Coordinates of C-alpha atoms in Angstrom, one line a residue:
Chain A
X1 CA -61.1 -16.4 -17.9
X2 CA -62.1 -19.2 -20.6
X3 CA -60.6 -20.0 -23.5
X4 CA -64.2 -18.5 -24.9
X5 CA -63.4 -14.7 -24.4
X6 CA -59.6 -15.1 -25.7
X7 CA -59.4 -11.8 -27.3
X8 CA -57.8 -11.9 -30.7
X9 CA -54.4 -10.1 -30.3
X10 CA -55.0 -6.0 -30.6
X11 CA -53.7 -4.2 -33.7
X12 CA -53.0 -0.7 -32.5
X13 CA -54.3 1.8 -33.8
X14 CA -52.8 5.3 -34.5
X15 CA -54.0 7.3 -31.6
X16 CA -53.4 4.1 -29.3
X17 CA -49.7 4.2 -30.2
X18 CA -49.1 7.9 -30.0
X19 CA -50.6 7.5 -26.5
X20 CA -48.5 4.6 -25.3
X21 CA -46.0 6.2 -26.6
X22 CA -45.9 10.0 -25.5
X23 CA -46.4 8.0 -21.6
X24 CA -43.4 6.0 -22.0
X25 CA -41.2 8.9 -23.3
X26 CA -42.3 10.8 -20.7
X27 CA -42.8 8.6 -17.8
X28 CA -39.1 7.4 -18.8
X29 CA -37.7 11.1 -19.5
X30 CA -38.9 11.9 -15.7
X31 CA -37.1 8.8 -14.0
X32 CA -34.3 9.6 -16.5
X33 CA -33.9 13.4 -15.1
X34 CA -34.1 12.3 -11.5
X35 CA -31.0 9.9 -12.0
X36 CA -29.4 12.0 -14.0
X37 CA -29.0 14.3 -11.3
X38 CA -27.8 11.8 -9.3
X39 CA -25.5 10.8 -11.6
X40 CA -24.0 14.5 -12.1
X41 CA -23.4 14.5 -8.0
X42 CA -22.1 10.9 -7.7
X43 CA -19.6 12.0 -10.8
X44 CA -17.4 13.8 -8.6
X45 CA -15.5 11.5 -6.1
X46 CA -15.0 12.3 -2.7
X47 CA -11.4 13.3 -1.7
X48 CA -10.7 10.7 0.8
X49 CA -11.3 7.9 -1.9
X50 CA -8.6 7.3 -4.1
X51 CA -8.7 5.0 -7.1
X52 CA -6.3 1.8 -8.2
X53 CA -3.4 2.4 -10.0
X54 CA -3.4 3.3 -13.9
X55 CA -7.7 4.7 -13.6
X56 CA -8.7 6.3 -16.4
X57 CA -9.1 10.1 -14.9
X58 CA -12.6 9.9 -13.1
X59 CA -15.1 10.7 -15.7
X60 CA -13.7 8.2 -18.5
X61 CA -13.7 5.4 -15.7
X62 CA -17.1 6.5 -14.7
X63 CA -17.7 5.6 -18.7
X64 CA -15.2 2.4 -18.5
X65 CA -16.1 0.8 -15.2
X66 CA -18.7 -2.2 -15.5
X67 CA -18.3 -2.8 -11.3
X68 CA -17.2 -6.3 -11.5
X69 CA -14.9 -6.0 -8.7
X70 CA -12.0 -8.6 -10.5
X71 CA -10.0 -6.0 -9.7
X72 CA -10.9 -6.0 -6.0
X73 CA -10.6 -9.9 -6.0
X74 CA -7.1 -9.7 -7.3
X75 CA -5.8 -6.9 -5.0
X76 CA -3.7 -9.6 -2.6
X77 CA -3.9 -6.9 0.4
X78 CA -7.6 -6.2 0.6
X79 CA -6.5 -2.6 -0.2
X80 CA -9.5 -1.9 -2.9
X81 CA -13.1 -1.8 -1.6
X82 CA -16.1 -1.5 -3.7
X83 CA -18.1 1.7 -3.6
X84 CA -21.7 0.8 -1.7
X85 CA -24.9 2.8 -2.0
X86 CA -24.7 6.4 -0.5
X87 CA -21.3 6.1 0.4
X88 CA -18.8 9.4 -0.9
X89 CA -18.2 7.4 -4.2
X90 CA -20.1 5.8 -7.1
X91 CA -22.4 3.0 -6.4
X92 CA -20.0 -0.8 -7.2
X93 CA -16.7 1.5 -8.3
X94 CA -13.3 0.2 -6.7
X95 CA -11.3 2.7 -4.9
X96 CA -9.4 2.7 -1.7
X97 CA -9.0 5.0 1.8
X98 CA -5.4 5.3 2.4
X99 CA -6.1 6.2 5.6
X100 CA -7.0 2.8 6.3
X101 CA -5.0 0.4 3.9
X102 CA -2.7 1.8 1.8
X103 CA -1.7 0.6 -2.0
X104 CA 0.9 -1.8 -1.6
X105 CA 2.1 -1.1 -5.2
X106 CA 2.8 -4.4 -6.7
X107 CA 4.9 -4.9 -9.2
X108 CA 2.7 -7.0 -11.0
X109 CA 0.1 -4.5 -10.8
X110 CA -2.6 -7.4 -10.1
X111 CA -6.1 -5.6 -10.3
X112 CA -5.1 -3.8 -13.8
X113 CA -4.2 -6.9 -14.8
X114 CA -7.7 -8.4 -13.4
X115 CA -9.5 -5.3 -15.2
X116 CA -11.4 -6.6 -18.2
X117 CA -12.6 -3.5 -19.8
X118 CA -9.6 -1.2 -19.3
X119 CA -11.1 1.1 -16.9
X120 CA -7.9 0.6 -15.3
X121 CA -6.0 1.2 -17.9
X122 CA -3.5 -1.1 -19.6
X123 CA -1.2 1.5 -20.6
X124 CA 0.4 2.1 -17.1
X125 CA 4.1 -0.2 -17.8
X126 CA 5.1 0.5 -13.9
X127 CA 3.7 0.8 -10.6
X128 CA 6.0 3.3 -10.1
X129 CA 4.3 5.5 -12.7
X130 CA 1.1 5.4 -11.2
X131 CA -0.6 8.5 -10.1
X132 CA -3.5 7.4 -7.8
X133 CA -3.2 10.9 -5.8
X134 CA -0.5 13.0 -4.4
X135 CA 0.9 13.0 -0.9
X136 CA 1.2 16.8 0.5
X137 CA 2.1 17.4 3.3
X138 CA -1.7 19.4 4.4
X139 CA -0.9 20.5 8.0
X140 CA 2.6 21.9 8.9
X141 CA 0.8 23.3 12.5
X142 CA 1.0 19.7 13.5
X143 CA 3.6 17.6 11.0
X144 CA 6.0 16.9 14.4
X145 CA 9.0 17.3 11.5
X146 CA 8.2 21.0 11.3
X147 CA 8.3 21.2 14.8
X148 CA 11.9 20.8 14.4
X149 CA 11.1 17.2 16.0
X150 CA 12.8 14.1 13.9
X151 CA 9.9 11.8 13.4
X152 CA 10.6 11.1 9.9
X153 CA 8.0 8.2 9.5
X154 CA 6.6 9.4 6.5
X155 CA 9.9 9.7 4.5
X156 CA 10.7 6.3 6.0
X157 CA 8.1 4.4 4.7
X158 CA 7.9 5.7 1.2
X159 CA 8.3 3.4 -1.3
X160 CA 10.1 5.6 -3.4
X161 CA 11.9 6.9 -0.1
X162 CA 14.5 9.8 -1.2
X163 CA 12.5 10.5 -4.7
X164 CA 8.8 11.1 -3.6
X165 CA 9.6 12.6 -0.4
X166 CA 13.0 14.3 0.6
X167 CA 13.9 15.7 3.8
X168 CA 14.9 19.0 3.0
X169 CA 16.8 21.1 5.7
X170 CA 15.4 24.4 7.3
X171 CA 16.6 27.1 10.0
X172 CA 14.8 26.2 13.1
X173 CA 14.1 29.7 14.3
X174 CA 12.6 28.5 17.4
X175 CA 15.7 27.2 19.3
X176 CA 18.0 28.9 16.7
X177 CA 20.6 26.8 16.5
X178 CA 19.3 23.5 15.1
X179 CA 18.0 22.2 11.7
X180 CA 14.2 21.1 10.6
X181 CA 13.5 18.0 8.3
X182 CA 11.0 18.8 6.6
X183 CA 8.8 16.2 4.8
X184 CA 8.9 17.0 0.7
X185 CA 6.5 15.7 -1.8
X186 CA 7.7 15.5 -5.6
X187 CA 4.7 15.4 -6.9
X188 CA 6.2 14.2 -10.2
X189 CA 7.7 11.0 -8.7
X190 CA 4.9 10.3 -5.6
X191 CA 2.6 7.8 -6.9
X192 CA -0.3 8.3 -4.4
X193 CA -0.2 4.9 -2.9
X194 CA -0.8 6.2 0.8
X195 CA 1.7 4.6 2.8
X196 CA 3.1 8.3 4.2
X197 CA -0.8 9.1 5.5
X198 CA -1.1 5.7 6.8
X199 CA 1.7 5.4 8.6
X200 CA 2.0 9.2 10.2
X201 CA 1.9 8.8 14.0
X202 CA -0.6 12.0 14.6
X203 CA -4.3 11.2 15.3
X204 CA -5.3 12.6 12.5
X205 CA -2.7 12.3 9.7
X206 CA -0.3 15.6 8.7
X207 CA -0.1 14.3 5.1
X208 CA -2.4 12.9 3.1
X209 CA -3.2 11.9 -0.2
X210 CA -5.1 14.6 -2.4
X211 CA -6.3 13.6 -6.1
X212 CA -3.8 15.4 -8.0
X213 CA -6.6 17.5 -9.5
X214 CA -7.4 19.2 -6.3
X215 CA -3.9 19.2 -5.3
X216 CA -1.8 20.5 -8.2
X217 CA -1.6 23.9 -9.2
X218 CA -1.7 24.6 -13.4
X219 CA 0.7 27.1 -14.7
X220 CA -0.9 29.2 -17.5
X221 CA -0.1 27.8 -20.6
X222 CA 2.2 30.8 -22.0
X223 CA 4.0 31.1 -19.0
X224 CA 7.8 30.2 -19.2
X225 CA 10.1 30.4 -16.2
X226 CA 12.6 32.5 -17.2
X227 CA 15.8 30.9 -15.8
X228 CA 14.3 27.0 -17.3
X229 CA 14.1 29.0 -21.0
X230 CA 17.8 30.4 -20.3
X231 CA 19.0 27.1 -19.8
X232 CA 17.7 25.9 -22.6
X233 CA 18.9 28.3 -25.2
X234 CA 22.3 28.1 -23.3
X235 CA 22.4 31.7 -22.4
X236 CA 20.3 35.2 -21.6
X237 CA 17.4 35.3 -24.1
X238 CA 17.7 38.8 -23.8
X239 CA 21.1 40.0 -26.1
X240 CA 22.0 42.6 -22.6
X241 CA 20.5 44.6 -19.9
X242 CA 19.2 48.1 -20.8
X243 CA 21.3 50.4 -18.9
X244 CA 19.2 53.3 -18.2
X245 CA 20.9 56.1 -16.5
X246 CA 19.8 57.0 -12.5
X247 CA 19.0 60.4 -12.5
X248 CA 19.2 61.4 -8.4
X249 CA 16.7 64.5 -6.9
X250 CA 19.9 67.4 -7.3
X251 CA 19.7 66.6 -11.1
X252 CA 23.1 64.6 -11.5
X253 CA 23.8 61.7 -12.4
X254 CA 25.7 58.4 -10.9
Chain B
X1 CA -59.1 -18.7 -7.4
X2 CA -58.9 -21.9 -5.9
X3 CA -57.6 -22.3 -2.3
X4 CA -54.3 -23.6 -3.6
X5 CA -52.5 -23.6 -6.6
X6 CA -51.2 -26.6 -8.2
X7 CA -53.0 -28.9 -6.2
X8 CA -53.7 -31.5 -8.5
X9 CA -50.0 -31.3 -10.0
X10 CA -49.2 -32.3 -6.9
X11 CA -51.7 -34.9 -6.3
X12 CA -50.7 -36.2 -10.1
X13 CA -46.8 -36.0 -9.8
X14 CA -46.1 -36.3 -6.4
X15 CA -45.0 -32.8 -4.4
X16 CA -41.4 -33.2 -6.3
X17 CA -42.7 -33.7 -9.6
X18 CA -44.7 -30.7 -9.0
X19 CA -42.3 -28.3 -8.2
X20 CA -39.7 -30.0 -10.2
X21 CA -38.2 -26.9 -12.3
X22 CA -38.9 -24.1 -9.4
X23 CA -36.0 -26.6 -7.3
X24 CA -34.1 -26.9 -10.5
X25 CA -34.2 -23.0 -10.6
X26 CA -33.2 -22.5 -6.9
X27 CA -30.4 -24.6 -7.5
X28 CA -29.5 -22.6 -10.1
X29 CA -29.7 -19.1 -8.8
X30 CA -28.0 -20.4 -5.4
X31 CA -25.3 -22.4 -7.1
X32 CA -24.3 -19.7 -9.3
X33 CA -24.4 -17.2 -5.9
X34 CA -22.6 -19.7 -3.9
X35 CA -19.9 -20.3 -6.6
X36 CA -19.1 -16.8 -6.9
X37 CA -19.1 -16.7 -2.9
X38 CA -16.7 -18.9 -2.7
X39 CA -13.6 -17.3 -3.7
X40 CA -13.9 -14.6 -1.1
X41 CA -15.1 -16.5 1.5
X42 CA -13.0 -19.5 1.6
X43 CA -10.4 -18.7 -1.1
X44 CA -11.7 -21.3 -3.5
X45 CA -11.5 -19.3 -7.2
X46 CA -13.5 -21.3 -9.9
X47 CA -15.1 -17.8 -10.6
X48 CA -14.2 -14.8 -9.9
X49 CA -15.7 -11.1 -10.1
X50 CA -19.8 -10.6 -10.9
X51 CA -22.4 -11.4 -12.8
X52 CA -21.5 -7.9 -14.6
X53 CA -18.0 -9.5 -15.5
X54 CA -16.7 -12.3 -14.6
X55 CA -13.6 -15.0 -15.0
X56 CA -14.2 -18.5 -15.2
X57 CA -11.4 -20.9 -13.9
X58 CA -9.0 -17.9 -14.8
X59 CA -9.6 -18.6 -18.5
X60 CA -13.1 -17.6 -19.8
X61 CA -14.2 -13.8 -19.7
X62 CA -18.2 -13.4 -19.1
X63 CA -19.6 -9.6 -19.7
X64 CA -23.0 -8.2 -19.0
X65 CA -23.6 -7.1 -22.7
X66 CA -26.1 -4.9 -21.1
X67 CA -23.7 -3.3 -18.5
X68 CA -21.0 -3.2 -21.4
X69 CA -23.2 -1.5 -23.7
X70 CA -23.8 1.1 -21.7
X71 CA -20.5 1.8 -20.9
X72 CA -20.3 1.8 -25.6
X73 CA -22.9 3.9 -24.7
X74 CA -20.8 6.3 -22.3
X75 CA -18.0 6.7 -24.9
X76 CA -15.7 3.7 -23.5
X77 CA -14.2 1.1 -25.7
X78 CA -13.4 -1.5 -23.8
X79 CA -10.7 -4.1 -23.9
X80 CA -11.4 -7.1 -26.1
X81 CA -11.4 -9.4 -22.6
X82 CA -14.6 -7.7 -21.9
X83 CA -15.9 -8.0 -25.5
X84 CA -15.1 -11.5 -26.0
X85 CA -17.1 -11.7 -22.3
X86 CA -20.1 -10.2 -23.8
X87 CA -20.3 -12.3 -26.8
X88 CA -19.7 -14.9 -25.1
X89 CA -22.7 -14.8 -22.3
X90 CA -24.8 -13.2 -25.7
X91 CA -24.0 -16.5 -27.4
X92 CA -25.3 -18.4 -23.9
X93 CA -28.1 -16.5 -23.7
X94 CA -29.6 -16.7 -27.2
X95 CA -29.3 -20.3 -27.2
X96 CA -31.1 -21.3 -23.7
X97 CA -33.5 -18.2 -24.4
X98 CA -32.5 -14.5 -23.9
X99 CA -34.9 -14.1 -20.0
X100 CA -33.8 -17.9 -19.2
X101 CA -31.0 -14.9 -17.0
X102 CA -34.1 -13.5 -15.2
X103 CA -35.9 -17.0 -14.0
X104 CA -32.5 -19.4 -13.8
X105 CA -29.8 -16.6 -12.5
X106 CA -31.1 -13.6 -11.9
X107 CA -30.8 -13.2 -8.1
X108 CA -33.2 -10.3 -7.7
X109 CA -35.9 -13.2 -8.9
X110 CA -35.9 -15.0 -5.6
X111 CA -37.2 -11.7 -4.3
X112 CA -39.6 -11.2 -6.7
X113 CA -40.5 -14.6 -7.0
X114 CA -41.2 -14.3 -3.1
X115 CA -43.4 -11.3 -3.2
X116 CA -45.4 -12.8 -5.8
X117 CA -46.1 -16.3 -3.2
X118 CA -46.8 -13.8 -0.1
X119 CA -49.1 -11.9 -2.6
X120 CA -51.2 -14.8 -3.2
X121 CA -51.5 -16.4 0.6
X122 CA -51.9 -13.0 1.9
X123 CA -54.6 -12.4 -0.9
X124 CA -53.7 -9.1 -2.1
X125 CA -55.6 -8.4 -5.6
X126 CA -54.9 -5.0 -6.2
X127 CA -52.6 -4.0 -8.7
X128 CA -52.1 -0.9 -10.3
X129 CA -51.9 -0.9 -14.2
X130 CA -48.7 -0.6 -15.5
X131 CA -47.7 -1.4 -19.4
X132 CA -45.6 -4.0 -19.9
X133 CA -43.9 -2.2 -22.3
X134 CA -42.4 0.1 -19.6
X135 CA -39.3 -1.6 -19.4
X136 CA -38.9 -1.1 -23.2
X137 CA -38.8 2.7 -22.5
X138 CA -36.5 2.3 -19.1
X139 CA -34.2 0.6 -21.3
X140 CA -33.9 2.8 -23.9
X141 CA -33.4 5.5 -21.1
X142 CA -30.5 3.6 -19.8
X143 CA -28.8 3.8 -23.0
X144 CA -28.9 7.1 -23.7
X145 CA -28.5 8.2 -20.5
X146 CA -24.8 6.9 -20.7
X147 CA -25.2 9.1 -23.8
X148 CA -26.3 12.2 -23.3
X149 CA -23.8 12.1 -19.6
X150 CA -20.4 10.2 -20.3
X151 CA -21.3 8.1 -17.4
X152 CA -23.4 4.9 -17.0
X153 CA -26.3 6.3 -14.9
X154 CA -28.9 3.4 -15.0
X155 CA -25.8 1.2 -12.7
X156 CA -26.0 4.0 -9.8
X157 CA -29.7 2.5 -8.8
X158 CA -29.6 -0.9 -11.3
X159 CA -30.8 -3.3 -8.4
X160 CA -30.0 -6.6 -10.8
X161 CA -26.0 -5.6 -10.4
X162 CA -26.7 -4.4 -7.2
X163 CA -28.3 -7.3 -5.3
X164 CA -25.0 -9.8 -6.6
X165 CA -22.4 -7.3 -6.2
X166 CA -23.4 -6.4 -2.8
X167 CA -24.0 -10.3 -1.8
X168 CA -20.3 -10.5 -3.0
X169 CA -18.8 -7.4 -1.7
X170 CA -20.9 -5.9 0.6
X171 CA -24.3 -4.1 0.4
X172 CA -24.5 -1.2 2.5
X173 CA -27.7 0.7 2.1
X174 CA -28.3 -1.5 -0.8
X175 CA -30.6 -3.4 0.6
X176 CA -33.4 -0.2 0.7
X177 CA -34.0 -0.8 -3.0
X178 CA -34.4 -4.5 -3.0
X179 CA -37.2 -4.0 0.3
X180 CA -38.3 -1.3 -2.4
X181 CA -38.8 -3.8 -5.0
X182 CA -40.1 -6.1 -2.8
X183 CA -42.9 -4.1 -1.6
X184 CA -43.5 -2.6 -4.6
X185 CA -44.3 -6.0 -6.1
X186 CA -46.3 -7.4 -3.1
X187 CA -48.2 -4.2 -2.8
X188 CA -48.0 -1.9 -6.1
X189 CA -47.8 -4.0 -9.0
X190 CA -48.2 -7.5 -9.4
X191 CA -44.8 -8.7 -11.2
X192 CA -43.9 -5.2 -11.0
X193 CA -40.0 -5.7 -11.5
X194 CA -39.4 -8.3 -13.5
X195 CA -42.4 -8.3 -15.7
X196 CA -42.8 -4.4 -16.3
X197 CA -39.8 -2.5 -15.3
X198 CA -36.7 -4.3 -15.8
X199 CA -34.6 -3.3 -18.4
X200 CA -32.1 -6.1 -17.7
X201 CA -35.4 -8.2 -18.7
X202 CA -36.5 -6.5 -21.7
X203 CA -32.5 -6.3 -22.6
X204 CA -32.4 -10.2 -22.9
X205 CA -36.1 -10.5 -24.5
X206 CA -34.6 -8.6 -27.3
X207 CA -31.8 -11.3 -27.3
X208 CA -34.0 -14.3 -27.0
X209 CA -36.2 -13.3 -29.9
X210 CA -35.2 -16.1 -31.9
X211 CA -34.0 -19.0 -29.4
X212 CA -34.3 -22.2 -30.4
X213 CA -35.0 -23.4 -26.9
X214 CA -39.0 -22.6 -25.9
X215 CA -41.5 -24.2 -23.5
X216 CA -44.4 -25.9 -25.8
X217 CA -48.1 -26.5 -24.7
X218 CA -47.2 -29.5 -27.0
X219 CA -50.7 -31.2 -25.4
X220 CA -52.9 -28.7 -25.6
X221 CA -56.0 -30.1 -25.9
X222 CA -55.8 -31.8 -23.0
X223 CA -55.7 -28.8 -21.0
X224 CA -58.8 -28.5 -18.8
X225 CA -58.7 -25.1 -18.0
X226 CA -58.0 -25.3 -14.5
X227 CA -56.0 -21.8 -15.1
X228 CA -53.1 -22.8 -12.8
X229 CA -50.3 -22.0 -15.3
X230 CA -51.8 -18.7 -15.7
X231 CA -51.5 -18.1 -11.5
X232 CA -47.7 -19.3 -11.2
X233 CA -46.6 -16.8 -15.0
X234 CA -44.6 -14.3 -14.3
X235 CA -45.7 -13.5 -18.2
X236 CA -49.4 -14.8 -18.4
X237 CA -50.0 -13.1 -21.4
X238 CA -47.6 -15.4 -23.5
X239 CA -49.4 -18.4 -22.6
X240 CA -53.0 -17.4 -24.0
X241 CA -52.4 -17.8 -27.8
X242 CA -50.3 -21.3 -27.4
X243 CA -52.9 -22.7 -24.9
X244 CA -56.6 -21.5 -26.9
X245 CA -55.6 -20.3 -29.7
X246 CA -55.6 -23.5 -32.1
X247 CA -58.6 -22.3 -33.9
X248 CA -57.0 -19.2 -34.8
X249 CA -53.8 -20.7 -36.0
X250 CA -51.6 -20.3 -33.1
X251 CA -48.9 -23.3 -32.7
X252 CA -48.3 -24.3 -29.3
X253 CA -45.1 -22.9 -29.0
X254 CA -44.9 -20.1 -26.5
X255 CA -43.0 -18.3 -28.9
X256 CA -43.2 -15.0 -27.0
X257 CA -39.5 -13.7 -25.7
X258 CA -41.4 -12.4 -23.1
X259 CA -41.3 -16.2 -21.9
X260 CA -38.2 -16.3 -19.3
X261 CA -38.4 -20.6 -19.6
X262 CA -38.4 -20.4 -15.9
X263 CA -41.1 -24.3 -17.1
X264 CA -43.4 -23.8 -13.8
X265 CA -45.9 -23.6 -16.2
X266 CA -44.7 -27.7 -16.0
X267 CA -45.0 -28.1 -13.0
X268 CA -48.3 -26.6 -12.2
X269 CA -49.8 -28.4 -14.8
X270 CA -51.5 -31.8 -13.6
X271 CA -52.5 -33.0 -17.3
X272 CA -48.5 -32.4 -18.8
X273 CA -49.9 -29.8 -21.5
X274 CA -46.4 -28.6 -21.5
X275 CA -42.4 -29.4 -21.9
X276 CA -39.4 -27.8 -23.1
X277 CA -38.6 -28.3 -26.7
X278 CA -37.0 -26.7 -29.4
X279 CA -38.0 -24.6 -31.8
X280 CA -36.4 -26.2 -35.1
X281 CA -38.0 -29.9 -35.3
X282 CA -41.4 -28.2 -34.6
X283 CA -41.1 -26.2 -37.6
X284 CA -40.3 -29.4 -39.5
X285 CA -43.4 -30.6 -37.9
X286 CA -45.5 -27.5 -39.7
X287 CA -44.1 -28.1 -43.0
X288 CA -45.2 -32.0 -43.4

């Protein structure tokens, strides 16, 4: 090439740009259908991988997250992990395995703090109001508390011991005259952090943490517990029981 | 082709002199690397995070505008930290010249960069065409991706964020799509990446369309056509008009933002046709 056949810059002509055009739209639309379906698969995460603290619920952080990883930087106990290609959770997304470290739950809440965009959201006050997941207690064939055996660990090492998980007492039918402990979530109070999975003694864990989505049941919307409402209005909602008469087969009455 | 490129640069200048910027650049892209590598690895904090946010000494906020757009994009209003971040790294960016990201800090440009030298010793001439405007459409589809499915779709493959996250925190299988971009730039396309593909690229052209800060063939007509500068351009086409087109009225200011200022157009040159300059006392130039 010589600075002789320097052609003079093009001006594009109609057809020209209609051509270059309908290519890129389409070339582009193709590449952009493949990742979307990626992107619809990688949208729901895995159930073993729970995220930090205060997340937005998974699709807004999906929207939020700019995988900057401040927040795995600031978490003091190498807890958070960053999501790698083809791994059960979108690509450079914190999120943790309880299984291996549990959230410590600081009370400075470090990686919301570290969060620049609000992914993790701001508006959690207290640690103790996070909802990362749910402890439940998944297999009672196992849990060695159900097997009328006082292991306890779980309830031991939660951090909102007595609140999050109780102990409640059962018949143990099996030797008949002793009592079971058995481990209860409150799903209202139990933050998620992990520290019951991590900590159960079982080769593979009796309780784990579930996102609360997979976990929690949703009462229909017009349903009212009965004995709740009665409380409320301070008495029967109901003015008294219709007393029907009982007719018996010889045609009498009680 | 001659047998080796920038030869008489280097004859001229001296092999330093000759490769002058390309060291500056390494220096660059590995200092920024090994700054943010050193908080994890030897708990020494002056930044923190990635290049797609970031926290500098624990005071400044830097934001991929790109990566934060999409997430506008997605339906997420961020926090003002990131915000501030953006503008920020915008502001940095249209000053040094929107792609000066691609050629001074862009990690992924060391691979590219390499698959470009092993293209020309192992000789390989082929290149399938491949508009340069591609990355025009790939980054439109990025943004309304986000759109059109709440969630920011282009980062799930993005191999810019991927390559300095996962030299941070890990890689994993990562590394498949950077050996994909490296053989698809030694074998498929020649600057395939960077100069056709990348959105990230075409994100910051649109950015640097009117930095001050430009590259100049300020001594043009010494040029002796030896077509070196052409070789070692990631962007040839931006040099053509400032080099030969005097008699058509061209300056010599590569005013194309296709330029990324990565100056080894400098180097390579053995008759100093080019420097960095600025755009503004040029101007001033034109109008005496």
């Amino acid at each position: 090439m010589t600075a002789d056949n320097i052609r003079k810059p093009r001006t594009i002509s109609r057809r020209q740009f209609i051509t270059d055009a309908g290519r890129g739209v389409c070339g582009s639309s193709l590449l952009g259908l493949g990742l979307a379906g990626y992107a619809k698969q990688s949208q729901s995460l895995s159930a073993q991988c729970l995220r930090p603290p205060g997340a937005l619920a998974e699709e807004d952080f999906l929207a939020a997250c700019v995988r900057c990883g401040l927040c795995v930087e600031a978490c003091p106990y190498d807890t958070l992990k960053l999501g790698r290609m083809f791994e059960p959770v979108t690509t450079g997304t914190p999120y943790f395995d309880a299984s291996l470290i549990p959230c410590e739950m600081c009370e400075d809440i470090p990686c919301q703090t570290a969060c620049p965009t609000g992914a993790i959201s701001p508006e959690l006050e207290s640690i103790n109001d996070a909802k990362m997941g749910v402890a439940v207690l998944i297999d009672r064939e196992t849990c060695l508390n159900v097997q009328g055996l006082r292991c306890d660990i779980c309830h031991r090492v939660c951090p909102l011991i007595d609140e999050a998980i109780t102990l409640e007492l059962e018949r143990n039918t099996r030797t008949g005259h002793h009592a079971m402990f058995i481990p209860t979530v409150h799903s209202d109070v139990c933050t998620g952090c992990g520290k019951c999975e991590h900590a159960c003694p079982l080769e593979e864990a009796a309780i784990k943490i579930l996102p609360r989505e997979i976990a929690k049941g949703e009462l229909g919307h017009h349903y009212r517990w009965g004995w709740i409402e009665k409380d409320n209005a301070g008495g029967s909602l109901i003015d008294e029981v219709l007393d029907l008469p009982d007719r018996l087969p010889d045609g009498g009455s009680l | 082709m001659k047998a080796s490129v920038g030869q008489e640069a280097i004859e001229q200048k001296g092999w330093l002199g000759a490769h002058k910027y390309l060291l500056l650049r390494r220096l660059s892209q590995i200092g920024i690397l090994s700054l943010f590598l050193l908080g994890p690895l030897y708990s020494i904090w002056i930044i923190k995070g990635n290049l797609s946010s970031s926290l500098l000494l624990d005071v400044v906020p830097m934001t991929d505008p790109f990566m934060l757009l999409q997430a506008f994009a997605a339906g997420h209003i961020p926090e003002l930290t990131a915000i501030l971040g953006a503008l920020i790294v915008l502001a940095f960016y249209f000053i040094f010249g929107g792609r000066f990201f691609c050629s001074w800090v862009c990690p992924v440009n060391i691979i590219t960069d390499s698959a470009h030298w092993l293209r020309r010793k192992l000789k390989i001439r082929t290149s399938t065409k491949l508009s340069r405007k591609t990355r025009f459409w790939v980054l439109a589809m990025s943004l309304v991706l986000p759109v059109l499915l709440g969630t920011m779709a282009w980062e799930l493959i993005n191999p810019v964020s991927m390559l300095h996250r996962g030299i941070i925190f890990g890689m994993g299988l990562g590394w498949i799509v950077i050996l994909g971009i490296f053989l698809f730039d030694l074998l498929l396309v020649e600057h395939g990446w960077c100069g056709h593909i990348c959105p990230l690229g075409a994100f910051y052209n649109l950015v640097g369309r009117y930095s001050p800060i430009k590259v100049s063939a300020y001594q043009r007509e010494k040029c002796d056509k030896c077509m070196d500068c052409f070789t070692v351009c990631p962007e040839p086409e931006v040099l053509k008009m400032p080099l030969f087109g005097e008699n058509k009225g061209f300056g010599p200011m590569i005013s194309s933002a296709d330029c990324t200022n990565c100056a080894r157009c400098i180097d390579v040159c053995s008759q100093d046709v080019f420097k960095i300059t600025t755009r503004l006392p040029i101007k001033a130039e034109v109008k005496q």
